[in-house]
C-alpha cells in the first residue's frame, strides 16, 4: 500500500492473488473459517508457536501437501478408496479445502471444535469401504490404513518444512511435532503411531512391502505433476512447488509412480524456495496504518490469519 492509503498496482495484484488462493485452500468463506478457528475462545490442544503450529502455518505445507498425496497413493488400499469414493479430479479444490480446514482446526481451534472435526471425519470413514482391484477388501476406518495416511502426511510436511520452512525445527522440536500430530491421529483411529522423527522413519520403512505403483497411483502422479487443475496464471508457480515435492520423494517412490528416479537436487530446491517465497508474498497482508494491528503470517494453507537440509532433496540420501 502506498502513501496516504492508496493501493498500488502491485498490492492490488497481491490482494487478488491472495483472494484466489484462499478461495481454493479455504473454500468460499475463508474469513469465516479464520474467525471460527482462531477467534473462538476456549482451551486448545496446542499453542500457535508450538512445533505443530509452526509447521502447519508455513508456506512449505504446499510442497508437503503435494508430496503427501503422491506418497499416499502408493498404498493400493488407500488408492482404491480414493479412486472409488472421491471425485479427486473433478473436486480437487474442494477436497483440498476440506483437508486444509481439518488440519487447521485440529491444530489451532478450540478442543471442542477439533473434537467435532475428528468426529465428522470418522463418521465419513465408517461409510467408505469396498474391494481393491487386487481383490482385497478395504475400509477407510482400518487403523493400519489410517496410520499409513498419517505417516505419509507427517513425513511429507516435516520433510518440506525442514528444507523450505521459514523456521526449520531442531531435532527436539521435530520429535515434538511428530508426537503432537500422533495425538490427533490416535483420536481419529490410527494405531501404533510413532512419536519421534526416528520412529516415523522406521514406521514408514515397515510399510514398504505393502506399497506399489498401481495404474491408479500413476494416474494420480500424472494428474498432480503434469496436468494440475490450476488456472494458467498459476501454472508456473504450481510447477515450482510440484518440482520440489517430486524431488523430495524417496527415489523408489518416484520410480513406482513413473516419475524420474534421478533428480538434480539443487535446481529442485531452488524451485521450491522460489515457490514458497511466492506463496509468502501473496499471503502477506499489505502494510497497515499505525493505528491498525494484526499478526504477520508465513503463508501456510492452514494459517488463516487475516486473509490473507539439502539432504532431503539429495537422491544419495534418500531411502
PDB file of N, CA and C in Angstrom, residues 142-207:
ATOM      1  N   UNK A 142      -9.971 -48.509   8.807  1.00  0.00           N
ATOM      2  CA  UNK A 142      -8.988 -49.515   9.211  1.00  0.00           C
ATOM      3  C   UNK A 142      -7.814 -48.803   9.892  1.00  0.00           C
ATOM      4  N   UNK A 143      -7.501 -49.141  11.141  1.00  0.00           N
ATOM      5  CA  UNK A 143      -6.427 -48.436  11.851  1.00  0.00           C
ATOM      6  C   UNK A 143      -5.087 -48.454  11.116  1.00  0.00           C
ATOM      7  N   UNK A 144      -4.756 -49.565  10.468  1.00  0.00           N
ATOM      8  CA  UNK A 144      -3.475 -49.636   9.761  1.00  0.00           C
ATOM      9  C   UNK A 144      -3.464 -48.735   8.532  1.00  0.00           C
ATOM     10  N   UNK A 145      -4.605 -48.615   7.873  1.00  0.00           N
ATOM     11  CA  UNK A 145      -4.694 -47.734   6.711  1.00  0.00           C
ATOM     12  C   UNK A 145      -4.649 -46.269   7.153  1.00  0.00           C
ATOM     13  N   UNK A 146      -5.340 -45.972   8.243  1.00  0.00           N
ATOM     14  CA  UNK A 146      -5.281 -44.615   8.786  1.00  0.00           C
ATOM     15  C   UNK A 146      -3.856 -44.246   9.184  1.00  0.00           C
ATOM     16  N   UNK A 147      -3.138 -45.222   9.717  1.00  0.00           N
ATOM     17  CA  UNK A 147      -1.752 -44.963  10.115  1.00  0.00           C
ATOM     18  C   UNK A 147      -0.893 -44.645   8.906  1.00  0.00           C
ATOM     19  N   UNK A 148      -1.071 -45.385   7.812  1.00  0.00           N
ATOM     20  CA  UNK A 148      -0.293 -45.109   6.604  1.00  0.00           C
ATOM     21  C   UNK A 148      -0.547 -43.684   6.099  1.00  0.00           C
ATOM     22  N   UNK A 149      -1.812 -43.306   6.023  1.00  0.00           N
ATOM     23  CA  UNK A 149      -2.145 -41.963   5.552  1.00  0.00           C
ATOM     24  C   UNK A 149      -1.494 -40.916   6.458  1.00  0.00           C
ATOM     25  N   UNK A 150      -1.552 -41.144   7.748  1.00  0.00           N
ATOM     26  CA  UNK A 150      -0.931 -40.221   8.703  1.00  0.00           C
ATOM     27  C   UNK A 150       0.582 -40.152   8.507  1.00  0.00           C
ATOM     28  N   UNK A 151       1.232 -41.305   8.399  1.00  0.00           N
ATOM     29  CA  UNK A 151       2.692 -41.330   8.238  1.00  0.00           C
ATOM     30  C   UNK A 151       3.122 -40.574   6.988  1.00  0.00           C
ATOM     31  N   UNK A 152       2.423 -40.821   5.875  1.00  0.00           N
ATOM     32  CA  UNK A 152       2.779 -40.159   4.621  1.00  0.00           C
ATOM     33  C   UNK A 152       2.609 -38.649   4.736  1.00  0.00           C
ATOM     34  N   UNK A 153       1.550 -38.221   5.400  1.00  0.00           N
ATOM     35  CA  UNK A 153       1.329 -36.789   5.588  1.00  0.00           C
ATOM     36  C   UNK A 153       2.430 -36.153   6.440  1.00  0.00           C
ATOM     37  N   UNK A 154       2.656 -36.718   7.616  1.00  0.00           N
ATOM     38  CA  UNK A 154       3.570 -36.081   8.559  1.00  0.00           C
ATOM     39  C   UNK A 154       5.006 -36.127   8.056  1.00  0.00           C
ATOM     40  N   UNK A 155       5.399 -37.225   7.433  1.00  0.00           N
ATOM     41  CA  UNK A 155       6.739 -37.285   6.845  1.00  0.00           C
ATOM     42  C   UNK A 155       6.883 -36.224   5.763  1.00  0.00           C
ATOM     43  N   UNK A 156       5.843 -36.027   4.975  1.00  0.00           N
ATOM     44  CA  UNK A 156       5.900 -35.041   3.894  1.00  0.00           C
ATOM     45  C   UNK A 156       5.918 -33.619   4.433  1.00  0.00           C
ATOM     46  N   UNK A 157       5.052 -33.341   5.404  1.00  0.00           N
ATOM     47  CA  UNK A 157       5.027 -31.989   5.974  1.00  0.00           C
ATOM     48  C   UNK A 157       6.361 -31.653   6.639  1.00  0.00           C
ATOM     49  N   UNK A 158       6.909 -32.611   7.385  1.00  0.00           N
ATOM     50  CA  UNK A 158       8.163 -32.360   8.096  1.00  0.00           C
ATOM     51  C   UNK A 158       9.333 -32.244   7.125  1.00  0.00           C
ATOM     52  N   UNK A 159       9.380 -33.117   6.119  1.00  0.00           N
ATOM     53  CA  UNK A 159      10.452 -33.060   5.123  1.00  0.00           C
ATOM     54  C   UNK A 159      10.462 -31.713   4.411  1.00  0.00           C
ATOM     55  N   UNK A 160       9.290 -31.273   3.952  1.00  0.00           N
ATOM     56  CA  UNK A 160       9.207 -29.995   3.250  1.00  0.00           C
ATOM     57  C   UNK A 160       9.574 -28.837   4.173  1.00  0.00           C
ATOM     58  N   UNK A 161       9.121 -28.907   5.404  1.00  0.00           N
ATOM     59  CA  UNK A 161       9.398 -27.802   6.326  1.00  0.00           C
ATOM     60  C   UNK A 161      10.884 -27.686   6.647  1.00  0.00           C
ATOM     61  N   UNK A 162      11.540 -28.806   6.853  1.00  0.00           N
ATOM     62  CA  UNK A 162      12.954 -28.750   7.232  1.00  0.00           C
ATOM     63  C   UNK A 162      13.824 -28.192   6.107  1.00  0.00           C
ATOM     64  N   UNK A 163      13.372 -28.307   4.880  1.00  0.00           N
ATOM     65  CA  UNK A 163      14.143 -27.804   3.745  1.00  0.00           C
ATOM     66  C   UNK A 163      13.696 -26.407   3.324  1.00  0.00           C
ATOM     67  N   UNK A 164      12.382 -26.163   3.371  1.00  0.00           N
ATOM     68  CA  UNK A 164      11.836 -24.936   2.802  1.00  0.00           C
ATOM     69  C   UNK A 164      11.149 -24.034   3.816  1.00  0.00           C
ATOM     70  N   UNK A 165      10.985 -24.489   5.033  1.00  0.00           N
ATOM     71  CA  UNK A 165      10.280 -23.702   6.032  1.00  0.00           C
ATOM     72  C   UNK A 165      11.060 -22.486   6.485  1.00  0.00           C
ATOM     73  N   UNK A 166      10.336 -21.475   6.899  1.00  0.00           N
ATOM     74  CA  UNK A 166      10.992 -20.258   7.384  1.00  0.00           C
ATOM     75  C   UNK A 166      11.725 -20.503   8.694  1.00  0.00           C
ATOM     76  N   UNK A 167      11.196 -21.403   9.522  1.00  0.00           N
ATOM     77  CA  UNK A 167      11.813 -21.701  10.821  1.00  0.00           C
ATOM     78  C   UNK A 167      11.976 -23.210  10.959  1.00  0.00           C
ATOM     79  N   UNK A 168      13.016 -23.803  10.354  1.00  0.00           N
ATOM     80  CA  UNK A 168      13.222 -25.255  10.475  1.00  0.00           C
ATOM     81  C   UNK A 168      13.290 -25.675  11.943  1.00  0.00           C
ATOM     82  N   UNK A 169      12.798 -26.868  12.222  1.00  0.00           N
ATOM     83  CA  UNK A 169      12.744 -27.352  13.595  1.00  0.00           C
ATOM     84  C   UNK A 169      14.069 -27.961  14.024  1.00  0.00           C
ATOM     85  N   UNK A 170      14.396 -27.803  15.287  1.00  0.00           N
ATOM     86  CA  UNK A 170      15.527 -28.523  15.869  1.00  0.00           C
ATOM     87  C   UNK A 170      15.147 -29.996  15.986  1.00  0.00           C
ATOM     88  N   UNK A 171      16.119 -30.896  16.174  1.00  0.00           N
ATOM     89  CA  UNK A 171      15.774 -32.312  16.355  1.00  0.00           C
ATOM     90  C   UNK A 171      14.766 -32.537  17.478  1.00  0.00           C
ATOM     91  N   UNK A 172      14.916 -31.817  18.569  1.00  0.00           N
ATOM     92  CA  UNK A 172      13.970 -31.966  19.679  1.00  0.00           C
ATOM     93  C   UNK A 172      12.577 -31.508  19.279  1.00  0.00           C
ATOM     94  N   UNK A 173      12.495 -30.372  18.583  1.00  0.00           N
ATOM     95  CA  UNK A 173      11.193 -29.872  18.151  1.00  0.00           C
ATOM     96  C   UNK A 173      10.582 -30.761  17.067  1.00  0.00           C
ATOM     97  N   UNK A 174      11.424 -31.377  16.241  1.00  0.00           N
ATOM     98  CA  UNK A 174      10.905 -32.315  15.242  1.00  0.00           C
ATOM     99  C   UNK A 174      10.240 -33.502  15.931  1.00  0.00           C
ATOM    100  N   UNK A 175      10.857 -33.989  16.993  1.00  0.00           N
ATOM    101  CA  UNK A 175      10.239 -35.069  17.766  1.00  0.00           C
ATOM    102  C   UNK A 175       8.914 -34.610  18.378  1.00  0.00           C
ATOM    103  N   UNK A 176       8.905 -33.395  18.889  1.00  0.00           N
ATOM    104  CA  UNK A 176       7.669 -32.863  19.471  1.00  0.00           C
ATOM    105  C   UNK A 176       6.580 -32.757  18.414  1.00  0.00           C
ATOM    106  N   UNK A 177       6.951 -32.323  17.212  1.00  0.00           N
ATOM    107  CA  UNK A 177       5.977 -32.231  16.120  1.00  0.00           C
ATOM    108  C   UNK A 177       5.367 -33.597  15.824  1.00  0.00           C
ATOM    109  N   UNK A 178       6.192 -34.610  15.694  1.00  0.00           N
ATOM    110  CA  UNK A 178       5.687 -35.956  15.411  1.00  0.00           C
ATOM    111  C   UNK A 178       4.777 -36.424  16.541  1.00  0.00           C
ATOM    112  N   UNK A 179       5.151 -36.133  17.778  1.00  0.00           N
ATOM    113  CA  UNK A 179       4.343 -36.528  18.931  1.00  0.00           C
ATOM    114  C   UNK A 179       3.008 -35.790  18.949  1.00  0.00           C
ATOM    115  N   UNK A 180       3.030 -34.498  18.656  1.00  0.00           N
ATOM    116  CA  UNK A 180       1.788 -33.725  18.655  1.00  0.00           C
ATOM    117  C   UNK A 180       0.826 -34.210  17.578  1.00  0.00           C
ATOM    118  N   UNK A 181       1.336 -34.469  16.396  1.00  0.00           N
ATOM    119  CA  UNK A 181       0.458 -34.954  15.332  1.00  0.00           C
ATOM    120  C   UNK A 181      -0.038 -36.364  15.626  1.00  0.00           C
ATOM    121  N   UNK A 182       0.757 -37.144  16.338  1.00  0.00           N
ATOM    122  CA  UNK A 182       0.339 -38.503  16.698  1.00  0.00           C
ATOM    123  C   UNK A 182      -0.887 -38.474  17.596  1.00  0.00           C
ATOM    124  N   UNK A 183      -0.963 -37.487  18.474  1.00  0.00           N
ATOM    125  CA  UNK A 183      -2.109 -37.415  19.382  1.00  0.00           C
ATOM    126  C   UNK A 183      -3.405 -37.198  18.616  1.00  0.00           C
ATOM    127  N   UNK A 184      -3.346 -36.440  17.524  1.00  0.00           N
ATOM    128  CA  UNK A 184      -4.528 -36.236  16.689  1.00  0.00           C
ATOM    129  C   UNK A 184      -4.849 -37.511  15.915  1.00  0.00           C
ATOM    130  N   UNK A 185      -3.834 -38.155  15.359  1.00  0.00           N
ATOM    131  CA  UNK A 185      -4.046 -39.376  14.580  1.00  0.00           C
ATOM    132  C   UNK A 185      -4.668 -40.480  15.423  1.00  0.00           C
ATOM    133  N   UNK A 186      -4.227 -40.612  16.660  1.00  0.00           N
ATOM    134  CA  UNK A 186      -4.809 -41.638  17.539  1.00  0.00           C
ATOM    135  C   UNK A 186      -6.282 -41.363  17.803  1.00  0.00           C
ATOM    136  N   UNK A 187      -6.643 -40.122  17.957  1.00  0.00           N
ATOM    137  CA  UNK A 187      -8.049 -39.787  18.193  1.00  0.00           C
ATOM    138  C   UNK A 187      -8.912 -40.135  16.982  1.00  0.00           C
ATOM    139  N   UNK A 188      -8.312 -40.103  15.800  1.00  0.00           N
ATOM    140  CA  UNK A 188      -9.053 -40.459  14.592  1.00  0.00           C
ATOM    141  C   UNK A 188      -9.134 -41.968  14.397  1.00  0.00           C
ATOM    142  N   UNK A 189      -8.279 -42.729  15.084  1.00  0.00           N
ATOM    143  CA  UNK A 189      -8.344 -44.179  14.997  1.00  0.00           C
ATOM    144  C   UNK A 189      -7.097 -44.860  14.501  1.00  0.00           C
ATOM    145  N   UNK A 190      -6.026 -44.108  14.243  1.00  0.00           N
ATOM    146  CA  UNK A 190      -4.773 -44.722  13.801  1.00  0.00           C
ATOM    147  C   UNK A 190      -4.156 -45.525  14.942  1.00  0.00           C
ATOM    148  N   UNK A 191      -3.369 -46.534  14.579  1.00  0.00           N
ATOM    149  CA  UNK A 191      -2.778 -47.430  15.578  1.00  0.00           C
ATOM    150  C   UNK A 191      -1.261 -47.431  15.461  1.00  0.00           C
ATOM    151  N   UNK A 192      -0.597 -47.675  16.586  1.00  0.00           N
ATOM    152  CA  UNK A 192       0.863 -47.782  16.607  1.00  0.00           C
ATOM    153  C   UNK A 192       1.521 -46.578  15.938  1.00  0.00           C
ATOM    154  N   UNK A 193       1.091 -45.401  16.330  1.00  0.00           N
ATOM    155  CA  UNK A 193       1.578 -44.169  15.710  1.00  0.00           C
ATOM    156  C   UNK A 193       2.891 -43.752  16.365  1.00  0.00           C
ATOM    157  N   UNK A 194       3.935 -43.489  15.583  1.00  0.00           N
ATOM    158  CA  UNK A 194       5.224 -43.087  16.158  1.00  0.00           C
ATOM    159  C   UNK A 194       5.145 -41.711  16.797  1.00  0.00           C
ATOM    160  N   UNK A 195       6.035 -41.479  17.746  1.00  0.00           N
ATOM    161  CA  UNK A 195       6.048 -40.204  18.468  1.00  0.00           C
ATOM    162  C   UNK A 195       7.389 -39.482  18.371  1.00  0.00           C
ATOM    163  N   UNK A 196       8.308 -39.996  17.556  1.00  0.00           N
ATOM    164  CA  UNK A 196       9.594 -39.336  17.320  1.00  0.00           C
ATOM    165  C   UNK A 196       9.897 -39.369  15.828  1.00  0.00           C
ATOM    166  N   UNK A 197      10.812 -38.507  15.400  1.00  0.00           N
ATOM    167  CA  UNK A 197      11.190 -38.486  13.987  1.00  0.00           C
ATOM    168  C   UNK A 197      11.845 -39.797  13.577  1.00  0.00           C
ATOM    169  N   UNK A 198      12.659 -40.369  14.442  1.00  0.00           N
ATOM    170  CA  UNK A 198      13.274 -41.666  14.146  1.00  0.00           C
ATOM    171  C   UNK A 198      12.211 -42.744  14.036  1.00  0.00           C
ATOM    172  N   UNK A 199      11.247 -42.720  14.937  1.00  0.00           N
ATOM    173  CA  UNK A 199      10.154 -43.682  14.873  1.00  0.00           C
ATOM    174  C   UNK A 199       9.317 -43.514  13.624  1.00  0.00           C
ATOM    175  N   UNK A 200       9.161 -42.277  13.168  1.00  0.00           N
ATOM    176  CA  UNK A 200       8.416 -42.009  11.940  1.00  0.00           C
ATOM    177  C   UNK A 200       9.081 -42.679  10.750  1.00  0.00           C
ATOM    178  N   UNK A 201      10.391 -42.535  10.640  1.00  0.00           N
ATOM    179  CA  UNK A 201      11.109 -43.155   9.522  1.00  0.00           C
ATOM    180  C   UNK A 201      11.025 -44.675   9.593  1.00  0.00           C
ATOM    181  N   UNK A 202      11.140 -45.226  10.797  1.00  0.00           N
ATOM    182  CA  UNK A 202      11.063 -46.679  10.958  1.00  0.00           C
ATOM    183  C   UNK A 202       9.676 -47.194  10.592  1.00  0.00           C
ATOM    184  N   UNK A 203       8.645 -46.472  10.977  1.00  0.00           N
ATOM    185  CA  UNK A 203       7.279 -46.888  10.660  1.00  0.00           C
ATOM    186  C   UNK A 203       7.035 -46.862   9.155  1.00  0.00           C
ATOM    187  N   UNK A 204       7.542 -45.846   8.480  1.00  0.00           N
ATOM    188  CA  UNK A 204       7.417 -45.790   7.022  1.00  0.00           C
ATOM    189  C   UNK A 204       8.116 -46.974   6.372  1.00  0.00           C
ATOM    190  N   UNK A 205       9.284 -47.315   6.865  1.00  0.00           N
ATOM    191  CA  UNK A 205      10.025 -48.447   6.307  1.00  0.00           C
ATOM    192  C   UNK A 205       9.240 -49.746   6.445  1.00  0.00           C
ATOM    193  N   UNK A 206       8.492 -49.902   7.535  1.00  0.00           N
ATOM    194  CA  UNK A 206       7.725 -51.131   7.737  1.00  0.00           C
ATOM    195  C   UNK A 206       6.594 -51.277   6.728  1.00  0.00           C
ATOM    196  N   UNK A 207       6.152 -50.188   6.155  1.00  0.00           N
ATOM    197  CA  UNK A 207       5.082 -50.247   5.159  1.00  0.00           C
ATOM    198  C   UNK A 207       5.605 -50.525   3.748  1.00  0.00           C
TER     199      UNK A 207
END
